CSV table of C-alpha atoms and ligand atoms in Angstrom, one decimal:
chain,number,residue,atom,x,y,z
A,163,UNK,CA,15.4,-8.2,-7.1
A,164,UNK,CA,13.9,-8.2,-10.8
A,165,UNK,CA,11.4,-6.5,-11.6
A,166,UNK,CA,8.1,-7.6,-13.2
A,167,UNK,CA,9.4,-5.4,-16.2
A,168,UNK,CA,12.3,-7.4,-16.4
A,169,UNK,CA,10.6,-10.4,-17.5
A,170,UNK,CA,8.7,-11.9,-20.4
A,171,UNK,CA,5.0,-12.2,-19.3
A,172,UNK,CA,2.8,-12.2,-22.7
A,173,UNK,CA,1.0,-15.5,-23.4
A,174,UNK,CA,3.1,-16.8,-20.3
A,175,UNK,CA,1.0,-18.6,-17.2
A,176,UNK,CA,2.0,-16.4,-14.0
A,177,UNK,CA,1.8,-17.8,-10.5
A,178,UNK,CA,1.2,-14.6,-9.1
A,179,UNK,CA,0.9,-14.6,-5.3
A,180,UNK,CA,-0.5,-11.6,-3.3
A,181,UNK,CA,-1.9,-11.1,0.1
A,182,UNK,CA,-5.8,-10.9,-0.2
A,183,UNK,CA,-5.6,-11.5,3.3
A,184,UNK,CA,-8.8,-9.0,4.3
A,185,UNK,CA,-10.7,-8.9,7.6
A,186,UNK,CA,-14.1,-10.5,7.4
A,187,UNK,CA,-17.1,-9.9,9.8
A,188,UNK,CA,-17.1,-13.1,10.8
A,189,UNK,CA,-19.9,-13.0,13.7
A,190,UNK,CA,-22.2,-11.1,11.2
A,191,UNK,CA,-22.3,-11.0,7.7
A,192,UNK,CA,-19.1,-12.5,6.7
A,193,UNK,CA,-18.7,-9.7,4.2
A,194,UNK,CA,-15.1,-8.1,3.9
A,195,UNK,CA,-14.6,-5.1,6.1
A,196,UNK,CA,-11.9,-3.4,4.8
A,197,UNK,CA,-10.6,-4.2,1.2
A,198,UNK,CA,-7.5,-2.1,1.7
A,199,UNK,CA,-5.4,-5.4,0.6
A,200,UNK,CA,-7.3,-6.2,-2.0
A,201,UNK,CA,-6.6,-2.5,-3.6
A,202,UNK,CA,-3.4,-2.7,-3.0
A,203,UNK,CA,-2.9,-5.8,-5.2
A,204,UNK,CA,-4.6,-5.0,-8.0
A,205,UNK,CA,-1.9,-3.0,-9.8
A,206,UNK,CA,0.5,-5.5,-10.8
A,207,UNK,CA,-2.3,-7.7,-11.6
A,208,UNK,CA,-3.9,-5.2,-14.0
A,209,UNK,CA,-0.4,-5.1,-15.4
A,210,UNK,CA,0.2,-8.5,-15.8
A,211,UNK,CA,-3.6,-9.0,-17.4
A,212,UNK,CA,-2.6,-5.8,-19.8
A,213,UNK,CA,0.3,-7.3,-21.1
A,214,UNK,CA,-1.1,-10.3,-21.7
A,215,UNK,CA,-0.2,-13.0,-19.3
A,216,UNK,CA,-2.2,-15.7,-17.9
A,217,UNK,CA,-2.7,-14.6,-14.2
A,218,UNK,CA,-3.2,-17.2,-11.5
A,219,UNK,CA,-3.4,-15.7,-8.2
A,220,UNK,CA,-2.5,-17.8,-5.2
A,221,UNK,CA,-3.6,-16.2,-1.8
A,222,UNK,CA,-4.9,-17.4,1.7
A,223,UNK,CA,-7.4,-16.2,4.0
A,224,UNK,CA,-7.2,-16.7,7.8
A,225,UNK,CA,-6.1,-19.7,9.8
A,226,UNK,CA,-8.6,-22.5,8.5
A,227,UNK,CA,-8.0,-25.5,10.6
A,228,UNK,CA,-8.4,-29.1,9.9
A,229,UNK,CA,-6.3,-32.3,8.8
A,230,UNK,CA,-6.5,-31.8,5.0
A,231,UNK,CA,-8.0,-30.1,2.0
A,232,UNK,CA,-11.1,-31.6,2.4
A,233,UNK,CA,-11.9,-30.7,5.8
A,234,UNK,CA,-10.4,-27.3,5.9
A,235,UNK,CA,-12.4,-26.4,2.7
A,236,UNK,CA,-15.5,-27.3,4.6
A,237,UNK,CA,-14.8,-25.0,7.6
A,238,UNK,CA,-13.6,-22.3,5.8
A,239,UNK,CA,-13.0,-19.1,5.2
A,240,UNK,CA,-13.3,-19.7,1.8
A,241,UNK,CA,-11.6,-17.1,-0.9
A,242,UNK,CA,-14.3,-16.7,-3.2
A,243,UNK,CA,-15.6,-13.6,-1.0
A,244,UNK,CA,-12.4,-12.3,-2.4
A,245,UNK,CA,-12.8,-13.1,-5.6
A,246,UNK,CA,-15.9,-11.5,-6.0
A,247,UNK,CA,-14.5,-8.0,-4.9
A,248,UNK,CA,-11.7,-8.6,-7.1
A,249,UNK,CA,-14.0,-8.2,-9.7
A,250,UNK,CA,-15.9,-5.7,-9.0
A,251,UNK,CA,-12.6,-4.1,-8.1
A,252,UNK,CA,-10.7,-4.7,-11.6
A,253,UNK,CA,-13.8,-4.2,-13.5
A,254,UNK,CA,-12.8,-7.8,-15.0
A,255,UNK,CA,-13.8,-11.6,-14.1
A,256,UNK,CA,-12.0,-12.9,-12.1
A,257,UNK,CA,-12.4,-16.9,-12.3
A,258,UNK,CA,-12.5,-18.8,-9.3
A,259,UNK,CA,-11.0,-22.3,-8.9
A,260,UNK,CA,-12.4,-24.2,-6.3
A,261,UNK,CA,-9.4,-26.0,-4.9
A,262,UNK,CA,-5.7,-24.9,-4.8
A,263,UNK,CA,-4.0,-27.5,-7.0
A,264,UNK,CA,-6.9,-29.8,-8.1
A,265,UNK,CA,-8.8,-30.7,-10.2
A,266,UNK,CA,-10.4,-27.4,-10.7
A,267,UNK,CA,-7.2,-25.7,-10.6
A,268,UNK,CA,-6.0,-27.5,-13.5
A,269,UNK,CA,-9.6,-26.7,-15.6
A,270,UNK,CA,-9.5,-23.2,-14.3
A,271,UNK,CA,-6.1,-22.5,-15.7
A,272,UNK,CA,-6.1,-24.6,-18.6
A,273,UNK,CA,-9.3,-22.2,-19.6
A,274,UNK,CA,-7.6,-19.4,-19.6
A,275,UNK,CA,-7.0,-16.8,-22.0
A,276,UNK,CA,-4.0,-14.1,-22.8
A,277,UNK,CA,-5.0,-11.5,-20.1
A,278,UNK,CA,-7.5,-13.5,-18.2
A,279,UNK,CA,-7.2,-13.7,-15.0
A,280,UNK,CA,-8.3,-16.8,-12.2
A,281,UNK,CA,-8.1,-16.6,-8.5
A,282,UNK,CA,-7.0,-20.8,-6.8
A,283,UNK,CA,-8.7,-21.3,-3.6
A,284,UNK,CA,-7.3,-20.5,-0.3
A,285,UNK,CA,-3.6,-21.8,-0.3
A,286,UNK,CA,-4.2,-22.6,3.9
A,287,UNK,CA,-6.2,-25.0,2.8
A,288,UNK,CA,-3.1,-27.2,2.1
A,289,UNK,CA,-2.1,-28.5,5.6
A,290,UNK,CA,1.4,-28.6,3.5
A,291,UNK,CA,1.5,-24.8,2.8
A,292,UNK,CA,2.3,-24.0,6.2
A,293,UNK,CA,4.3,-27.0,6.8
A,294,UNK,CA,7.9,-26.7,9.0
A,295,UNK,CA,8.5,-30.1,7.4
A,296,UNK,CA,10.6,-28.8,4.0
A,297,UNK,CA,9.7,-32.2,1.8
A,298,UNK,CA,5.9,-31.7,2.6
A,299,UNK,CA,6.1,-28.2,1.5
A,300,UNK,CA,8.8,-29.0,-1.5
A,301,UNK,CA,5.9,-31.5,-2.7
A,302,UNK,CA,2.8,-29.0,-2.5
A,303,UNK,CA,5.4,-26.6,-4.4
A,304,UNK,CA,6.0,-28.5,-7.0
A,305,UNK,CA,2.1,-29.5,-7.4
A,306,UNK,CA,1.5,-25.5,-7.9
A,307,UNK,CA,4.6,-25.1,-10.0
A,308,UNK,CA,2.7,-27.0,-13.1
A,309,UNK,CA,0.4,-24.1,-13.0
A,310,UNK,CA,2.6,-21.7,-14.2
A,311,UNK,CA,5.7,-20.6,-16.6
A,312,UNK,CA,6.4,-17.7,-14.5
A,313,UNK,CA,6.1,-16.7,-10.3
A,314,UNK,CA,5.6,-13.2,-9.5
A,315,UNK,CA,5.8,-12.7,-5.5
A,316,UNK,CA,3.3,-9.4,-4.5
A,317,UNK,CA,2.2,-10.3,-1.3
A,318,UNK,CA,4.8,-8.5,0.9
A,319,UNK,CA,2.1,-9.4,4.1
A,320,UNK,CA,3.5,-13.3,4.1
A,321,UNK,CA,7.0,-12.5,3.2
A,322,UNK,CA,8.5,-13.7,6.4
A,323,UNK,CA,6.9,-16.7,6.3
A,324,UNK,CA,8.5,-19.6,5.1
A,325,UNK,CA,5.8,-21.0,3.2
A,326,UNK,CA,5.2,-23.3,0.0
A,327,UNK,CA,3.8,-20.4,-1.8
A,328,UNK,CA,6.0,-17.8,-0.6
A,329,UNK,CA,9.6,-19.4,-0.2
A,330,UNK,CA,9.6,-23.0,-2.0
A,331,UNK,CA,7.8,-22.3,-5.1
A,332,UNK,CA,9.8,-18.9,-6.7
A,333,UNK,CA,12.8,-21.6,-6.7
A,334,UNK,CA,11.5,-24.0,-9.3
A,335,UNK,CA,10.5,-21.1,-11.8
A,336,UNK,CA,11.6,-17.9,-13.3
A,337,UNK,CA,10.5,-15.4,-11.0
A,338,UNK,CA,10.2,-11.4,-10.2
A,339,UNK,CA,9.0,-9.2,-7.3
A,340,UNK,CA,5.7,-7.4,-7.5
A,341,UNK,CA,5.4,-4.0,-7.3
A,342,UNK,CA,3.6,-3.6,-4.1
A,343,UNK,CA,6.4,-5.6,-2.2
A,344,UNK,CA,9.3,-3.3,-4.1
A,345,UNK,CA,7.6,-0.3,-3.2
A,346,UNK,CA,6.4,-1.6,0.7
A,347,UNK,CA,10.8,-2.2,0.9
A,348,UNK,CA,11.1,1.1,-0.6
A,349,UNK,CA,9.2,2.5,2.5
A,350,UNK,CA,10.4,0.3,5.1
A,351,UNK,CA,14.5,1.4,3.9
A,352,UNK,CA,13.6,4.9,4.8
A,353,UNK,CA,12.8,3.4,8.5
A,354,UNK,CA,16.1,1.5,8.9
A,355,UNK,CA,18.5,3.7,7.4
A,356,UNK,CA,18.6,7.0,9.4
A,357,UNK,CA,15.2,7.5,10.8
A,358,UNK,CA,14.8,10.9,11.8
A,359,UNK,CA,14.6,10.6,16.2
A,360,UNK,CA,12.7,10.6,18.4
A,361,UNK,CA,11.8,7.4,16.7
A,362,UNK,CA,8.7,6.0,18.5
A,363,UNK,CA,7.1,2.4,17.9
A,364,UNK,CA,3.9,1.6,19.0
A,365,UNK,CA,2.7,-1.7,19.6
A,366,UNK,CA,-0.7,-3.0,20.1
A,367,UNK,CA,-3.2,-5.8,18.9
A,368,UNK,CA,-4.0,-9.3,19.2
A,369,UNK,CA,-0.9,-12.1,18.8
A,370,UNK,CA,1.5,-11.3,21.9
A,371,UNK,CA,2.9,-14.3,21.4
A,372,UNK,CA,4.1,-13.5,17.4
A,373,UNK,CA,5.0,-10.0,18.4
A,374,UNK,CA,6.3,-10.1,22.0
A,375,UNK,CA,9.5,-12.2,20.3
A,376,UNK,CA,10.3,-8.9,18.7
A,377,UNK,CA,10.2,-6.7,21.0
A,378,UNK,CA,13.7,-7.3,22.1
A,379,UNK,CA,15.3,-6.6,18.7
A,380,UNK,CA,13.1,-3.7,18.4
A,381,UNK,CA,15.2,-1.7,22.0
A,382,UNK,CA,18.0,-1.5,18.8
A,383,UNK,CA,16.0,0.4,16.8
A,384,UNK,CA,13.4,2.3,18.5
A,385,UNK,CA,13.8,5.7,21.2
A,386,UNK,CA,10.5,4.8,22.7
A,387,UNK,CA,7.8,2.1,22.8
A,388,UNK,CA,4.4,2.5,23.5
A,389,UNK,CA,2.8,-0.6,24.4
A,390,UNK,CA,-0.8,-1.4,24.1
A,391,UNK,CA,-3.7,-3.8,23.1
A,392,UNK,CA,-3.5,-7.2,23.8
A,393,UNK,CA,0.4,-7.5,24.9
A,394,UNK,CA,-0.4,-5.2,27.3
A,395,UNK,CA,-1.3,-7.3,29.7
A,396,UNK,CA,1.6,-9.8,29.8
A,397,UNK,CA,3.9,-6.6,30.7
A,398,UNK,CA,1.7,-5.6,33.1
A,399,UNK,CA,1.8,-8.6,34.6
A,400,UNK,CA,5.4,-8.7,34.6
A,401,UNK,CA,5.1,-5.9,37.0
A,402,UNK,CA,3.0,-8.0,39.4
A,403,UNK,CA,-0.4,-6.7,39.0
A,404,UNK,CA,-3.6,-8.6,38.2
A,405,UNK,CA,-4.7,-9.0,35.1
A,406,UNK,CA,-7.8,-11.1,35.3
A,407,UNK,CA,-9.6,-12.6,32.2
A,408,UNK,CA,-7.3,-10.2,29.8
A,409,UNK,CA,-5.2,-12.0,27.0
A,410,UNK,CA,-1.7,-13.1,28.8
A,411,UNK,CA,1.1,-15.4,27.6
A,412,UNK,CA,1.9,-16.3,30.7
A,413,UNK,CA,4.8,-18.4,29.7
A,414,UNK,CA,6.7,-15.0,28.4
A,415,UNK,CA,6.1,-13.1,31.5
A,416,UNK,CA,9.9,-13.8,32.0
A,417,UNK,CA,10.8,-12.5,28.4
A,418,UNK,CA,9.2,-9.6,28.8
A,419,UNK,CA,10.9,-9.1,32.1
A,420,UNK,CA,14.2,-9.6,30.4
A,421,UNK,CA,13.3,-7.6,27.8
A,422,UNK,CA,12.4,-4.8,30.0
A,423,UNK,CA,15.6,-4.9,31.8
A,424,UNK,CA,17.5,-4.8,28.6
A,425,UNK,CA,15.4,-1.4,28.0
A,426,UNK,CA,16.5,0.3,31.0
A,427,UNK,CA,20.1,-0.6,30.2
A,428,UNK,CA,20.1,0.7,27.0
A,429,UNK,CA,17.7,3.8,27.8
A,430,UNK,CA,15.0,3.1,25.4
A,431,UNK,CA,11.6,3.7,27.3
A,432,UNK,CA,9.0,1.2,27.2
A,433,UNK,CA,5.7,3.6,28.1
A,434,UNK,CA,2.7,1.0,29.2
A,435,UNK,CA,-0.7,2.0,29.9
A,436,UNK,CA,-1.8,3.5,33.0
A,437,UNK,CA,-5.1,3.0,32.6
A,438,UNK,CA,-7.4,0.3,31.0
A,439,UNK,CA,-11.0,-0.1,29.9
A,440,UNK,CA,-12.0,-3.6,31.5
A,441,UNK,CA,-15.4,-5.2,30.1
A,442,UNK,CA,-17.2,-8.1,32.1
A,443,UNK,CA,-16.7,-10.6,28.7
A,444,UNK,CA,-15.8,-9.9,24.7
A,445,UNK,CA,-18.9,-8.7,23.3
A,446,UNK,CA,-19.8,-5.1,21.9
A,447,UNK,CA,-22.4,-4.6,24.6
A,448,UNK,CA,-20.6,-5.5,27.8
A,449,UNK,CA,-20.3,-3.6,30.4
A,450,UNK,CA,-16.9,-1.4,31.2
A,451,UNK,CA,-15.3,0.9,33.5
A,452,UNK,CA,-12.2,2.6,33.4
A,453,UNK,CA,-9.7,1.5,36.2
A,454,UNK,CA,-6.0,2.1,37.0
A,455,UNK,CA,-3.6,-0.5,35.2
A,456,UNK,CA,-2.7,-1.7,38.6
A,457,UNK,CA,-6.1,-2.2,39.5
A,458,UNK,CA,-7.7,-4.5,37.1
A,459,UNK,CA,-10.8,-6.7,39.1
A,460,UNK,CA,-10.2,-10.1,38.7
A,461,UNK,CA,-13.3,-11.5,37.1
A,462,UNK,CA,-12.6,-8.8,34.0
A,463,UNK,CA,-11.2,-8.6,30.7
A,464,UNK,CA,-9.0,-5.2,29.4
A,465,UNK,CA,-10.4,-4.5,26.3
A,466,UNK,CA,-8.9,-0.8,25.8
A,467,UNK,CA,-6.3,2.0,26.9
A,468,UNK,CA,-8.3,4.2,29.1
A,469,UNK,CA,-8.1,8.1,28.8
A,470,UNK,CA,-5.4,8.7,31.2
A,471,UNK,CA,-3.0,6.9,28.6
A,472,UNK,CA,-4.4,7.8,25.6
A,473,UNK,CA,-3.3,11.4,27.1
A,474,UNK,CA,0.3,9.7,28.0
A,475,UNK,CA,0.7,8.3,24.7
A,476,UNK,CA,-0.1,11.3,22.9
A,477,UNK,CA,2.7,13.4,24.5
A,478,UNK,CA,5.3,10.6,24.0
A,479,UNK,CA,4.2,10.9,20.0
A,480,UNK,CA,4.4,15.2,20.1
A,481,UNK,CA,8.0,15.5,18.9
A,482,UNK,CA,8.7,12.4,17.6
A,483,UNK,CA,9.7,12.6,13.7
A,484,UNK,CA,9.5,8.5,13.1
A,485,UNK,CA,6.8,6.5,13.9
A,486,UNK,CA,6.1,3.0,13.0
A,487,UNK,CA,2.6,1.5,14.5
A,488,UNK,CA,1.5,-2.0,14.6
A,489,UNK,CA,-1.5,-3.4,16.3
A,490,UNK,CA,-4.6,-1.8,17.2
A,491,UNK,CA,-4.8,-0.7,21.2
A,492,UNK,CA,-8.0,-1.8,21.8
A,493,UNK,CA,-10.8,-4.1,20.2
A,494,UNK,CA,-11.9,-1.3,17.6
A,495,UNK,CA,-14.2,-3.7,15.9
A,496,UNK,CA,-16.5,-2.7,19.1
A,497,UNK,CA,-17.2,1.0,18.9
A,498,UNK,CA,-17.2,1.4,22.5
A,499,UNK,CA,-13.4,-0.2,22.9
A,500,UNK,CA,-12.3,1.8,19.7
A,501,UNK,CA,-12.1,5.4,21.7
A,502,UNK,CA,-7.8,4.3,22.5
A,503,UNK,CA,-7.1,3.7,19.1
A,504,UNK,CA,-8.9,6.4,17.0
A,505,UNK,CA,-6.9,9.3,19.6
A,506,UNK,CA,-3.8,7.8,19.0
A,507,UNK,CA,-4.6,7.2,14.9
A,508,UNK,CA,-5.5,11.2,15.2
A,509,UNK,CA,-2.6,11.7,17.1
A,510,UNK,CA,-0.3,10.1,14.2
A,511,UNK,CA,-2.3,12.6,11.8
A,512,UNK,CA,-0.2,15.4,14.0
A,513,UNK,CA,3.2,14.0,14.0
A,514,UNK,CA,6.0,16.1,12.0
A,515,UNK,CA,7.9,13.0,10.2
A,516,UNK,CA,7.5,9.6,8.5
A,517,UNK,CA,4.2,8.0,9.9
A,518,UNK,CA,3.3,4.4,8.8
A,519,UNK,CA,1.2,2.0,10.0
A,520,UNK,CA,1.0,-1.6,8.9
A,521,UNK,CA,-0.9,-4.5,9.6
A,522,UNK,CA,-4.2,-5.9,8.3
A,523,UNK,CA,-6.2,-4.6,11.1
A,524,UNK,CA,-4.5,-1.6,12.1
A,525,UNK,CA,-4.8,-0.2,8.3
A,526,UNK,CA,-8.7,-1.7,8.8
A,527,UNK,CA,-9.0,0.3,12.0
A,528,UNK,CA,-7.8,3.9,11.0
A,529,UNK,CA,-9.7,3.4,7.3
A,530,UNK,CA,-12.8,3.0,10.0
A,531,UNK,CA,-12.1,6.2,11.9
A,532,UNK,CA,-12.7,7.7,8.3
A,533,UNK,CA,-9.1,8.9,8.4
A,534,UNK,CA,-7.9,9.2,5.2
A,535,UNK,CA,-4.3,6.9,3.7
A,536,UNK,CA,-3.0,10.3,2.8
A,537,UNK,CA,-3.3,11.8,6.4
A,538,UNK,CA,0.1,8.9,7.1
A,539,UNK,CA,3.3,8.7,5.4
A,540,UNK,CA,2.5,5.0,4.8
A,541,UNK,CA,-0.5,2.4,5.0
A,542,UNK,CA,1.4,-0.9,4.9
A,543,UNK,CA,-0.1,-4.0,3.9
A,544,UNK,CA,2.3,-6.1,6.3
A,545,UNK,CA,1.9,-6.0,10.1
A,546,UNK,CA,4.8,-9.4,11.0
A,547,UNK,CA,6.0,-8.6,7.8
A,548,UNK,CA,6.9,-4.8,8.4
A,549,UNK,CA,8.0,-5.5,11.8
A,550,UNK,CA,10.5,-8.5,11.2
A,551,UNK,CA,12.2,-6.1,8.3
A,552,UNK,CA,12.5,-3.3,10.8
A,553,UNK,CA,14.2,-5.8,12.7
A,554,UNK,CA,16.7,-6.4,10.2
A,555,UNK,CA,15.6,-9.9,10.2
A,556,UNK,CA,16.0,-12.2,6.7
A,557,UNK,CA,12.4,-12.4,5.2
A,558,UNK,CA,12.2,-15.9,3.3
A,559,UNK,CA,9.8,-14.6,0.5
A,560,UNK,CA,12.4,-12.1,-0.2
A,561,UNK,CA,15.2,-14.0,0.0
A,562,UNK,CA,13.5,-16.3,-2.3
A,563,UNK,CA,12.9,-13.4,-4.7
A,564,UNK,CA,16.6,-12.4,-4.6
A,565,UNK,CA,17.8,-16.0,-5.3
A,566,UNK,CA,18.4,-16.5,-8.9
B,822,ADP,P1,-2.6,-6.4,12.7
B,822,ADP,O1,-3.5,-7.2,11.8
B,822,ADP,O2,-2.7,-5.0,12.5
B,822,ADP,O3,-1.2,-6.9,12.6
B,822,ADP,P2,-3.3,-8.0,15.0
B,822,ADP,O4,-3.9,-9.0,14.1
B,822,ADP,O5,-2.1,-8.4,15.8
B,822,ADP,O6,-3.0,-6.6,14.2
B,822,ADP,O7,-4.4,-7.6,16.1
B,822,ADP,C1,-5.6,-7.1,15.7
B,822,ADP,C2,-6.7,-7.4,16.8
B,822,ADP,O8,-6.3,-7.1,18.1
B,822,ADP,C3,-8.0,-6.7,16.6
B,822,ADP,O9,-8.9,-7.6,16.1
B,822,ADP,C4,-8.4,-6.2,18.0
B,822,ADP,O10,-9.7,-6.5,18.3
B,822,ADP,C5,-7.5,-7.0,18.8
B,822,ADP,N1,-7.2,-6.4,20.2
B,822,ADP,C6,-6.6,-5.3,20.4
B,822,ADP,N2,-6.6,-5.1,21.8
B,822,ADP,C7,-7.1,-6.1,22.4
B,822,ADP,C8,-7.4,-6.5,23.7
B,822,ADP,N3,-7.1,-5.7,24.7
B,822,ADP,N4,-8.0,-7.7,23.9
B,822,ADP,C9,-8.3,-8.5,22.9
B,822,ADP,N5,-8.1,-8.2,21.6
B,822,ADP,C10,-7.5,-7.0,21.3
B,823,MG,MG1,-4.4,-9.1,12.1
């Protein structure tokens, strides 16, 4: 992969796109609550802006929903939240266009000078962007590629999405990898090629039905999974047991069956909780008891690992020298479900070997434990992302990168 070093930027217009991709309070203040992503960006955009290039960053923000531009723009989220911290944050303005590859796009651009810098507007807001159907997303492509000379691709959280922005685009221009993504693959290497053993993955959070697909690639890789959070439950009730109002896919009960019989032949353990915090509905003040995991009542919602496991997980991490995390274990945006994930974030703190965690929210949740990035071998910025390279999967934004 080149290097941004490798290629002509000054006076140039770079299509630069990162992964601004931050949590947002959405049922308060809708202010961003953890600009971890945002950080982690800025490097190769200071670079790009010191040596002169016209940046135009390209980024989306949640899953906005709608049948076009118009109507997605009108529910949101929109990225100028982003922009504003991006500011602050590079001590620079940042100008904001108001639509991706509109009109404003074209003003916003056009007014810029050597070393300035604009952000476009939430690239989700495209129904085309995310598009399986490749003309829709060739056309949207080609739309963004007139704002640019050059693409630089630095957001290594979308990488294994094949998206207009991520995979289409890089092939109509001269293009280079960022240095976040070359040093996130730098990392992730060290995980696939000889990991020290016990190697332990933990797997927690809030999309069962993204993750639970890679579960079954993962019994090649990993000695042990611990299985938490939200995919919990559909193992769980694989075994039989009750599960009442917690998150299920109840249409993969028989993956994860399969998968679990695959685990036993190959003698990776899968460790699932023994215990569960249940909550009478999803709201920071419900009420919650702890109960065994083959006990859950059936008018309540698991909302946490209970004590029992955070005790069992913590001995299956005490000699393991790899460790790759993904998904919190509990809803850690409520202080009183965040007691399973802070022990086993402390618990990682302990571990003799190569520690990282990725994800959006997982890196959110141990930054709001007040555990410092240095107390892990690695805070990555992609949760999928990360988990599809450990998988030795293809990633179509770095394919795309590769591809001359
Ligand atoms: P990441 O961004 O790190 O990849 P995800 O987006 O998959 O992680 O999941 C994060 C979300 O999972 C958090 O918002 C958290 O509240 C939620 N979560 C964790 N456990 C549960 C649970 N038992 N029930 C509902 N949501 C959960
Ligand atoms: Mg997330």
């Amino acid at each position: 992969m080149r290097s941004i070093d490798d290629i002509d930027v000054a006076g140039r217009r770079v299509l630069l796109r990162s992964d601004l991709n931050v949590p947002l309070d959405l049922k308060g203040s809708g202010e961003i609550t953890d600009d971890g992503r945002i950080r982690a960006s800025l490097p190769v955009i200071k670079k790009l802006s010191d040596r002169g290039a016209r940046v135009v960053i390209m980024a989306h923000l949640g899953r906005p929903k709608g049948a076009d531009h118009a109507e997605r723009a009108a529910g949101g989220p929109s990225l100028h939240v982003v922009g504003v911290r991006l500011t602050e944050l590079l001590g620079k303005q940042v100008e904001f266009a108001a639509d991706l590859a509109g009109p404003s796009a074209a003003a916003t651009v056009g007014a810029l000078t050597d070393g300035g810098v604009a952000l476009l507007e939430n690239v989700r807001f495209e129904p085309a962007e995310t598009s399986k159907d490749d003309s829709e997303r060739a056309r949207l492509a080609a739309r963004l590629a007139e704002l640019g000379d050059v693409y630089v691709g630095d957001g290594f959280g979308v990488v294994h999405r094949k998206q207009a922005s991520v995979y289409d685009l890089p092939a109509l221009l001269p293009h280079a990898a960022g240095d976040l993504i070359l040093a996130e693959v730098a990392v992730l290497k060290r995980l696939t090629e000889k990991p020290a053993r016990p190697y332990v993955v933990i797997l927690g959070g809030s999309k069962p039905s993204d993750k639970l697909g890679v579960i079954g690639n993962l019994l090649g890789v990993a000695d042990r999974l611990l299985i938490g959070g939200g995919m919990s439950y559909t193992f769980l009730a694989a075994l039989g047991y009750e599960v009442g109002n917690s998150l299920l896919e109840a249409d993969q009960i028989e993956t994860v069956r399969s998968v679990m019989a695959e685990a036993e032949r190959r003698g990776v353990e899968i460790v699932l909780p023994t215990d569960l915090v249940v909550a009478t509905h999803f709201a920071p003040d419900a009420d919650s008891v702890v109960v065994p995991a083959d006990a859950i009542p059936a008018d309540r919602e698991g909302v946490d690992i209970g004590p029992d496991t955070r005790a069992l997980f913590a001995a299956k991490l005490i000699d393991a020298r790899t460790v790759f995390w993904n998904g919190p274990l509990g809803v850690f945006e409520f202080p009183a479900f965040a007691a399973g994930t802070r022990a086993i974030a402390e618990e990682l703190t302990k571990v003799d070997g190569l520690t990282v965690i990725g994800g959006g929210d997982s890196a959110a949740a141990v930054r709001s434990f007040g555990l410092a990035d240095s107390a892990f071998g690695h805070i990555s910025t992609g949760g999928g992302a990360s988990l599809e390279y450990l998988e030795g999967k293809t990633l179509p934004g770095l394919t795309a990168l590769e591809t001359d």
